[in-house]
GROMACS .gro file of N, CA and C in nm:
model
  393
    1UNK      N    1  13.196  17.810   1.563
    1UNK     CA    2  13.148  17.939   1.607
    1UNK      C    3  13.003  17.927   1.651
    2UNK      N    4  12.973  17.990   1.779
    2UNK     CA    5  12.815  17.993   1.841
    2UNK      C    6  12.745  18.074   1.704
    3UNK      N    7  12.601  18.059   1.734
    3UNK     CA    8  12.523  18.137   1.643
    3UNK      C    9  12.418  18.077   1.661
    4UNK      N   10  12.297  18.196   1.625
    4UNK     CA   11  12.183  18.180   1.611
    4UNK      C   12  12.094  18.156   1.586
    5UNK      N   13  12.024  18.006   1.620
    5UNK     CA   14  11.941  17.858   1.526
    5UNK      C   15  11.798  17.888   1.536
    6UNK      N   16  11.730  17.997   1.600
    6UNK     CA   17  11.643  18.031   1.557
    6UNK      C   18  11.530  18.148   1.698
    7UNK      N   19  11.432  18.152   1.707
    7UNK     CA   20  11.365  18.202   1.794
    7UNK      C   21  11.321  18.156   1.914
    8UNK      N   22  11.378  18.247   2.033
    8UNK     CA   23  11.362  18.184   2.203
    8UNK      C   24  11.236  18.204   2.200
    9UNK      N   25  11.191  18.352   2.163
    9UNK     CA   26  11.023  18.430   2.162
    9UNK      C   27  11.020  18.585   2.128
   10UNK      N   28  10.872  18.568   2.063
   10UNK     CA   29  10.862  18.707   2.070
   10UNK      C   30  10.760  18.806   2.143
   11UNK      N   31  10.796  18.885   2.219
   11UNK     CA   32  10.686  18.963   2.312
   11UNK      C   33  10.694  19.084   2.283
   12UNK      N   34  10.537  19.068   2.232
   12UNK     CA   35  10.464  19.158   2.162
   12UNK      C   36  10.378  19.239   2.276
   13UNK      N   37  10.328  19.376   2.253
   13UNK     CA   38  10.196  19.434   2.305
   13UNK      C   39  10.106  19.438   2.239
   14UNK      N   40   9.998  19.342   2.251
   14UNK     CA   41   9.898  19.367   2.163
   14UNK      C   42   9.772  19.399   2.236
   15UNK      N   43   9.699  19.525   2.125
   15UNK     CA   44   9.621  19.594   2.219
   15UNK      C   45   9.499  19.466   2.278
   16UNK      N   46   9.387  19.501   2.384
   16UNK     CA   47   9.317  19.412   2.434
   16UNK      C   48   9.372  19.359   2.582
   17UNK      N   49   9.270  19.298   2.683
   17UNK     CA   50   9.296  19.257   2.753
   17UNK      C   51   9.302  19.095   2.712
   18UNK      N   52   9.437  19.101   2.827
   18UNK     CA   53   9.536  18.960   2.819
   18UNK      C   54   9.435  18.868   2.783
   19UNK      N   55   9.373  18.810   2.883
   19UNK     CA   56   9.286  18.733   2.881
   19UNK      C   57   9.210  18.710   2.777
   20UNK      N   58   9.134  18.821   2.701
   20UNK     CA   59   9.054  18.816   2.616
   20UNK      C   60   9.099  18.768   2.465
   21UNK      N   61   9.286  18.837   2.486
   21UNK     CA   62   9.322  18.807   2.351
   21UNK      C   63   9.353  18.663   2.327
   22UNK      N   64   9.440  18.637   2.476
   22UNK     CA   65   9.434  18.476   2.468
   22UNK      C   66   9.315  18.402   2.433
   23UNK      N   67   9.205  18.407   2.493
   23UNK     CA   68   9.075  18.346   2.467
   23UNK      C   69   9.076  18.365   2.311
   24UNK      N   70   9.098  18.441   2.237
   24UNK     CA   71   9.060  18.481   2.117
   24UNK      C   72   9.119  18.382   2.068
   25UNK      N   73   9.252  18.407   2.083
   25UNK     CA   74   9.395  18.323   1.939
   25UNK      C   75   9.391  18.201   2.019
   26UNK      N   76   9.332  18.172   2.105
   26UNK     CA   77   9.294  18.000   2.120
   26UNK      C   78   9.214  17.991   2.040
   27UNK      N   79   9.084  17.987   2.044
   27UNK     CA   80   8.967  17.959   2.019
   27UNK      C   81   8.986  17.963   1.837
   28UNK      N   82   9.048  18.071   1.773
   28UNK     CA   83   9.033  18.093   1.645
   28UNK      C   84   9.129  18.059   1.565
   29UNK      N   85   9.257  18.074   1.664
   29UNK     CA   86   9.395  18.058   1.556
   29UNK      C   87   9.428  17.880   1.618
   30UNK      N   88   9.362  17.852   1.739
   30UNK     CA   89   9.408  17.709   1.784
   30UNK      C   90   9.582  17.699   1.871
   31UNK      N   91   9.567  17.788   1.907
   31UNK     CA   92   9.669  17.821   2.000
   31UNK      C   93   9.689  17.808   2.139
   32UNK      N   94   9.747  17.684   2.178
   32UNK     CA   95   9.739  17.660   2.315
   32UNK      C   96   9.839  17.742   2.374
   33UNK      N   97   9.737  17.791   2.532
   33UNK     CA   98   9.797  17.916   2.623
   33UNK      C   99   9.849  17.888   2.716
   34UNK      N  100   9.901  17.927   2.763
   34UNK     CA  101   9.980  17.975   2.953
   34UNK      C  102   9.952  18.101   3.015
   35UNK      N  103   9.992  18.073   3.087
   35UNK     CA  104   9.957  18.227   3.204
   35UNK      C  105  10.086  18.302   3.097
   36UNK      N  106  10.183  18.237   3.027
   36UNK     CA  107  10.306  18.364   2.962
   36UNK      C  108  10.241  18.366   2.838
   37UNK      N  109  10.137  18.287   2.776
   37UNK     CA  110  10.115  18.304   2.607
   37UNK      C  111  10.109  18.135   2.541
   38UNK      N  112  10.182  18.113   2.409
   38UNK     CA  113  10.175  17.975   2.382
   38UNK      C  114  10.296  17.994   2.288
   39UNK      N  115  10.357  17.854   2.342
   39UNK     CA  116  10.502  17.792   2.300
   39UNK      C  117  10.421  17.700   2.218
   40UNK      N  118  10.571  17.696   2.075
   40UNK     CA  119  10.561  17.572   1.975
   40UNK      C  120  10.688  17.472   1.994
   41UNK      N  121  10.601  17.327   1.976
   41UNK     CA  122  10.734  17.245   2.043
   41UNK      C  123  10.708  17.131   1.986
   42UNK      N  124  10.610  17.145   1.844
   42UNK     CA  125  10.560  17.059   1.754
   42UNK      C  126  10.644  17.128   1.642
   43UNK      N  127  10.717  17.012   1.521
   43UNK     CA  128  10.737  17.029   1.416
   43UNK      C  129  10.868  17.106   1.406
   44UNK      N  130  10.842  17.127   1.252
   44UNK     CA  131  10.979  17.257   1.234
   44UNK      C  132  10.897  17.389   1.262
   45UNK      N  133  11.049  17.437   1.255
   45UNK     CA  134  11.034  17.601   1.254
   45UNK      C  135  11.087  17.701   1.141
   46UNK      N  136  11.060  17.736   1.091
   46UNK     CA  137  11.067  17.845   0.967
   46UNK      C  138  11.012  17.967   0.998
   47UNK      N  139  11.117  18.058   1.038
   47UNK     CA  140  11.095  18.159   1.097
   47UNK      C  141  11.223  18.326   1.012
   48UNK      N  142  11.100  18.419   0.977
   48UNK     CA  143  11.206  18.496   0.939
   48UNK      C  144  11.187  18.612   1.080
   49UNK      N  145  11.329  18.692   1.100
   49UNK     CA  146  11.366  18.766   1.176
   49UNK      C  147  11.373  18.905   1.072
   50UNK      N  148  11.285  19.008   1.069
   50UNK     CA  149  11.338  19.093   1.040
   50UNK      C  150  11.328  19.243   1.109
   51UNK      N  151  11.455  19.304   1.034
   51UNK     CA  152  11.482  19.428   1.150
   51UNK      C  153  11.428  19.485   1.139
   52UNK      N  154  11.351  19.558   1.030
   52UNK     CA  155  11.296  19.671   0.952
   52UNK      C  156  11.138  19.644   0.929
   53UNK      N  157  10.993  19.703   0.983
   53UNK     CA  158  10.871  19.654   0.885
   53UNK      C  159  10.865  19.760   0.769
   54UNK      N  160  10.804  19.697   0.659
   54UNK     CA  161  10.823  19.770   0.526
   54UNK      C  162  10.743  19.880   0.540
   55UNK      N  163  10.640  19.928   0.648
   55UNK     CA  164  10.556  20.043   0.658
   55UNK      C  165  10.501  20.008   0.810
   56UNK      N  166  10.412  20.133   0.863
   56UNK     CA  167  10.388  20.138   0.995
   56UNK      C  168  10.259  20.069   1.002
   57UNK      N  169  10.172  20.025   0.870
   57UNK     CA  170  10.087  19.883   0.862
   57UNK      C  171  10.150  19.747   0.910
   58UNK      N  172  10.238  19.728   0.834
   58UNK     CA  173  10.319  19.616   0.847
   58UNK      C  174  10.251  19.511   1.010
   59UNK      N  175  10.234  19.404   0.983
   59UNK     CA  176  10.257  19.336   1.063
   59UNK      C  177  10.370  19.295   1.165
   60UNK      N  178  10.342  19.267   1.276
   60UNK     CA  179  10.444  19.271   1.355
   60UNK      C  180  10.476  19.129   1.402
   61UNK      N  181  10.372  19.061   1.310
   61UNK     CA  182  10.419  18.889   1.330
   61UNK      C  183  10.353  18.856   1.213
   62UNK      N  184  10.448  18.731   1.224
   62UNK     CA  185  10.381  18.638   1.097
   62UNK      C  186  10.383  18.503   1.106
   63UNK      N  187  10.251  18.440   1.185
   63UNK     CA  188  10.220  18.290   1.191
   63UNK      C  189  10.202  18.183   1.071
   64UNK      N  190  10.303  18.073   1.077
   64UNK     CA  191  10.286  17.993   1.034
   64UNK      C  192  10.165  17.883   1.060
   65UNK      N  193  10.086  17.854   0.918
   65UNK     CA  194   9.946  17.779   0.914
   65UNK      C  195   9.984  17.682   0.852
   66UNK      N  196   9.879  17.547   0.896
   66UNK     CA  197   9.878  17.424   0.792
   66UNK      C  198   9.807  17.421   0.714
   67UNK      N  199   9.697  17.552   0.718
   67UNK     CA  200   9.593  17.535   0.609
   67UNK      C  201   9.505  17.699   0.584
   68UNK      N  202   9.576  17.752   0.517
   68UNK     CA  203   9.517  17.936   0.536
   68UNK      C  204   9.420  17.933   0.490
   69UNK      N  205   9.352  17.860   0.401
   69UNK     CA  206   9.230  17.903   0.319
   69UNK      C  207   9.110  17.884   0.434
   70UNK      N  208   9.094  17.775   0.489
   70UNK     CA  209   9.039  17.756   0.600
   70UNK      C  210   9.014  17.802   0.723
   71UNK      N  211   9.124  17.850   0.730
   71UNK     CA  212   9.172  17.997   0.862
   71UNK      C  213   9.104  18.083   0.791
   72UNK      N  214   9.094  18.129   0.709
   72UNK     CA  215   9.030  18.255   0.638
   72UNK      C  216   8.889  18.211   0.615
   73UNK      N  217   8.866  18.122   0.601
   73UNK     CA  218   8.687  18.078   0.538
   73UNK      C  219   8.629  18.136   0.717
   74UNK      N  220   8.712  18.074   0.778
   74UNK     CA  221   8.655  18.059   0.999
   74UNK      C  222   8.637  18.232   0.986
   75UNK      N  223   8.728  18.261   0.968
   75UNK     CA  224   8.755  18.463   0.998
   75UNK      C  225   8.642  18.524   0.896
   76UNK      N  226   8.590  18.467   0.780
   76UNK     CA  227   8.524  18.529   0.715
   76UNK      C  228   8.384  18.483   0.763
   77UNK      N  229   8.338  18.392   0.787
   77UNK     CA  230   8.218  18.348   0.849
   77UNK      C  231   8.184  18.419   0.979
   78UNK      N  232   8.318  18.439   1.016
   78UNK     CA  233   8.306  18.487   1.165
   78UNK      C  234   8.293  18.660   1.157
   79UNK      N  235   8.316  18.703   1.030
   79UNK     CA  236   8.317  18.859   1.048
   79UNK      C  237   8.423  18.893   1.073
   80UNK      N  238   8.556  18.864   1.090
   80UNK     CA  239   8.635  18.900   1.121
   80UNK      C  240   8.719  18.968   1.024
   81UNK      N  241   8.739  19.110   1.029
   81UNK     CA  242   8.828  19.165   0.946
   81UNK      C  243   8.942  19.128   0.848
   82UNK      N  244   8.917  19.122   0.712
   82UNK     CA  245   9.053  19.081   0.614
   82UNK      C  246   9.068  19.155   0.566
   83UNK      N  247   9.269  19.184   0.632
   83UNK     CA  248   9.311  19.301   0.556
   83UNK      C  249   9.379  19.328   0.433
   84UNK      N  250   9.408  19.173   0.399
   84UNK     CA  251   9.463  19.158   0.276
   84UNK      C  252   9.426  18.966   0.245
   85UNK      N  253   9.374  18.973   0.150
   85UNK     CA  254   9.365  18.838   0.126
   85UNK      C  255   9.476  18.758   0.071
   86UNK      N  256   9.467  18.641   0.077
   86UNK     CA  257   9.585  18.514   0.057
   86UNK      C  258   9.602  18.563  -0.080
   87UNK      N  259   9.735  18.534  -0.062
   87UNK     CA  260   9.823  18.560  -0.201
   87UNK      C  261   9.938  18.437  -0.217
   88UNK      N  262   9.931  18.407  -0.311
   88UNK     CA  263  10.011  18.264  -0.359
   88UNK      C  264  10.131  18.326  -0.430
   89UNK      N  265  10.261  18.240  -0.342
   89UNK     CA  266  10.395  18.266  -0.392
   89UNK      C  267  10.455  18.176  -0.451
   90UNK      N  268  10.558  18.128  -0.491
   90UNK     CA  269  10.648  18.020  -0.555
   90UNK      C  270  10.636  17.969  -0.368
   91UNK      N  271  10.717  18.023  -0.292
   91UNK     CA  272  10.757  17.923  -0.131
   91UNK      C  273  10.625  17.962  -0.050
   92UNK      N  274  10.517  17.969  -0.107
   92UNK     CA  275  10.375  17.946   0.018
   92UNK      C  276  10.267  18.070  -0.034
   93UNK      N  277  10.144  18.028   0.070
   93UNK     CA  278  10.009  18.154   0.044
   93UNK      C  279  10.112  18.222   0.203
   94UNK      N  280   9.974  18.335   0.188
   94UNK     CA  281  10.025  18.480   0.292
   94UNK      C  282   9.908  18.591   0.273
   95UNK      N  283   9.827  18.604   0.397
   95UNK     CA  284   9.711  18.659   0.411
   95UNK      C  285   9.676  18.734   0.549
   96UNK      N  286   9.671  18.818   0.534
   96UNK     CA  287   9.659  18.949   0.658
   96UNK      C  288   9.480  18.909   0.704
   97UNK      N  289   9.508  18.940   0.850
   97UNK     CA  290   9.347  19.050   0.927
   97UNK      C  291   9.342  19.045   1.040
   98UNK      N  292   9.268  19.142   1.060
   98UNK     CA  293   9.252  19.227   1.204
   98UNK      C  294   9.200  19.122   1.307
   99UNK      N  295   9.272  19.131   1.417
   99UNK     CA  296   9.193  19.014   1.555
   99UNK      C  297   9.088  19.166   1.622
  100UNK      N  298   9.007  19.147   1.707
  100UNK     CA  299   8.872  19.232   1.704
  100UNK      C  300   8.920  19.315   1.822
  101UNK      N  301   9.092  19.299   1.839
  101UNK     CA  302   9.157  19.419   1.920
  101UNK      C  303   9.226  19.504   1.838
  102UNK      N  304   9.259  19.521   1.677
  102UNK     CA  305   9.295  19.604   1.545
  102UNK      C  306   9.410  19.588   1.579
  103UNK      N  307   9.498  19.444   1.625
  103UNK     CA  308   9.631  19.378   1.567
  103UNK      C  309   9.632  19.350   1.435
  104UNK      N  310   9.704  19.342   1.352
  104UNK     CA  311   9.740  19.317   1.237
  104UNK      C  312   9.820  19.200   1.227
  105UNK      N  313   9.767  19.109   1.170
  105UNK     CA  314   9.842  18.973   1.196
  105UNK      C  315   9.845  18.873   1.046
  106UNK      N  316   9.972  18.855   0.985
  106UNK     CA  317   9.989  18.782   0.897
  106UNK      C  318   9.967  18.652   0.890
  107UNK      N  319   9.945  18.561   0.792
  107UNK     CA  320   9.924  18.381   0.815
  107UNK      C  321  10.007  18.364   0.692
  108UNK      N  322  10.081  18.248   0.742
  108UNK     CA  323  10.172  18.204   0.625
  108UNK      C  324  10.187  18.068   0.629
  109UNK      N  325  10.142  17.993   0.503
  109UNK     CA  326  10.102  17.907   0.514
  109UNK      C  327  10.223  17.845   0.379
  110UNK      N  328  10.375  17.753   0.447
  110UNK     CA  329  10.448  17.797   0.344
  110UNK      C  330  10.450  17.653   0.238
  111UNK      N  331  10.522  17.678   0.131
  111UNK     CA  332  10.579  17.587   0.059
  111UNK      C  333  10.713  17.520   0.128
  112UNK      N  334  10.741  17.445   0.199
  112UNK     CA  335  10.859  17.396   0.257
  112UNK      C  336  10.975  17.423   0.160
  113UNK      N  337  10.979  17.307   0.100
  113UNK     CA  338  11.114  17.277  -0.007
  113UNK      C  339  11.135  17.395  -0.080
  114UNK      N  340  11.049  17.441  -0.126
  114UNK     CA  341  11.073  17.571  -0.233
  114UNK      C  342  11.141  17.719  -0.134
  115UNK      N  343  11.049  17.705  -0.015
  115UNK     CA  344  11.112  17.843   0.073
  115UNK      C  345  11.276  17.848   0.139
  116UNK      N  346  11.288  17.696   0.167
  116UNK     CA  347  11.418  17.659   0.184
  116UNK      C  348  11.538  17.720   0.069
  117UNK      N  349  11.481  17.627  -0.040
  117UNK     CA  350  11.555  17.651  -0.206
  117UNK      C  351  11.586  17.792  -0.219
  118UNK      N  352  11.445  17.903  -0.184
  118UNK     CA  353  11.445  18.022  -0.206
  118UNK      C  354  11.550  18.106  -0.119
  119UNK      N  355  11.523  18.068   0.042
  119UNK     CA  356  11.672  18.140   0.128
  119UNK      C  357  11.791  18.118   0.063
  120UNK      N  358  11.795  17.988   0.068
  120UNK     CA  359  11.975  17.970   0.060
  120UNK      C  360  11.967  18.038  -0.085
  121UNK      N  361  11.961  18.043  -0.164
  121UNK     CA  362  12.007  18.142  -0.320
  121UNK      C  363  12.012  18.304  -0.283
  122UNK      N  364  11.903  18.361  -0.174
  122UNK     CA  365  11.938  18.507  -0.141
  122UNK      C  366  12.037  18.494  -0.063
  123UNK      N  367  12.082  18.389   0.061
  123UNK     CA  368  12.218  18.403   0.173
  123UNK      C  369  12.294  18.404   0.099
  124UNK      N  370  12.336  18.310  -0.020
  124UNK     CA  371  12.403  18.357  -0.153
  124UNK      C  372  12.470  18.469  -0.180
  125UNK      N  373  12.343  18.522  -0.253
  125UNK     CA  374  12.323  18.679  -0.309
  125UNK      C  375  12.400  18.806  -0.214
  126UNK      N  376  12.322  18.750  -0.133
  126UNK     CA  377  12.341  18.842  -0.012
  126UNK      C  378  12.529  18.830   0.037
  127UNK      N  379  12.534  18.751   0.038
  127UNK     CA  380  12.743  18.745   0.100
  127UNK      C  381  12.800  18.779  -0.046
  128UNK      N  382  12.784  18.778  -0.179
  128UNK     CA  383  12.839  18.817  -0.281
  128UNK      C  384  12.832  18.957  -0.339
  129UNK      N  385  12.723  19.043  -0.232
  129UNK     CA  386  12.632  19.144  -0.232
  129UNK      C  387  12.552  19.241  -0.369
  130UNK      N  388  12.493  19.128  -0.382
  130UNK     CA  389  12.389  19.133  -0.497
  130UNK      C  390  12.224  19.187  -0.440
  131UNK      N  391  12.173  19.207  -0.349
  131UNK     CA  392  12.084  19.216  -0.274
  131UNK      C  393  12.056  19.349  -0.230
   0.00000   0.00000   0.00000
């Protein structure tokens, strides 16, 4: 049976001009651009899809980091708005803040093996409907 192995893309509106935001999430998040944005074509992918945000704060993405504390030391030196600081889970840290166009943007910086461990026991849950 066909099915769905993970994310083609996601296109977002985020406030700011194009240009500027690109310039931005290069320069800060290390994100190489195109005239369409920036493709990942390094590594794995661990990506959740969800339908619902838990409130109209909620982030509307959530980037995977190799190193959040560091991302956050750059954003804090830099002045840059933190809207929630890193928080440590069993499968990874996870830390909110504002880009200087008042996007709301998550960093998730995960535990591999453990976040893996952690899905498959809810896909579990979830088909036995415990969830």
């Amino acid at each position: 049976m066909a099915k769905v192995v993970g994310i083609g893309g996601v296109f977002l509106q985020f406030k700011g001009e194009k240009k500027e935001v690109q310039n931005w999430y290069n320069e800060f998040m290390g994100l190489d651009m195109t005239e369409y944005g920036t493709g990942f074509y390094e590594g794995e992918q661990l990506v959740l899809l969800s339908f619902k945000r838990s409130n109209e704060n909620s982030p509307f993405i959530n980037l995977r980091v190799d190193d959040i504390d560091a991302m956050f030391k750059k954003f804090v030196d830099n002045s840059i708005e933190i809207v929630d600081d890193i928080k440590r889970y069993d499968y990874g840290k996870f830390g909110q803040f504002k880009d200087p166009f008042g996007n709301i943007i998550e960093l998730w910086e995960p535990f591999t093996d453990k976040y893996i461990e952690m899905v498959k026991k809810e896909i579990v849950q979830y088909k036995k409907g415990k969830l």
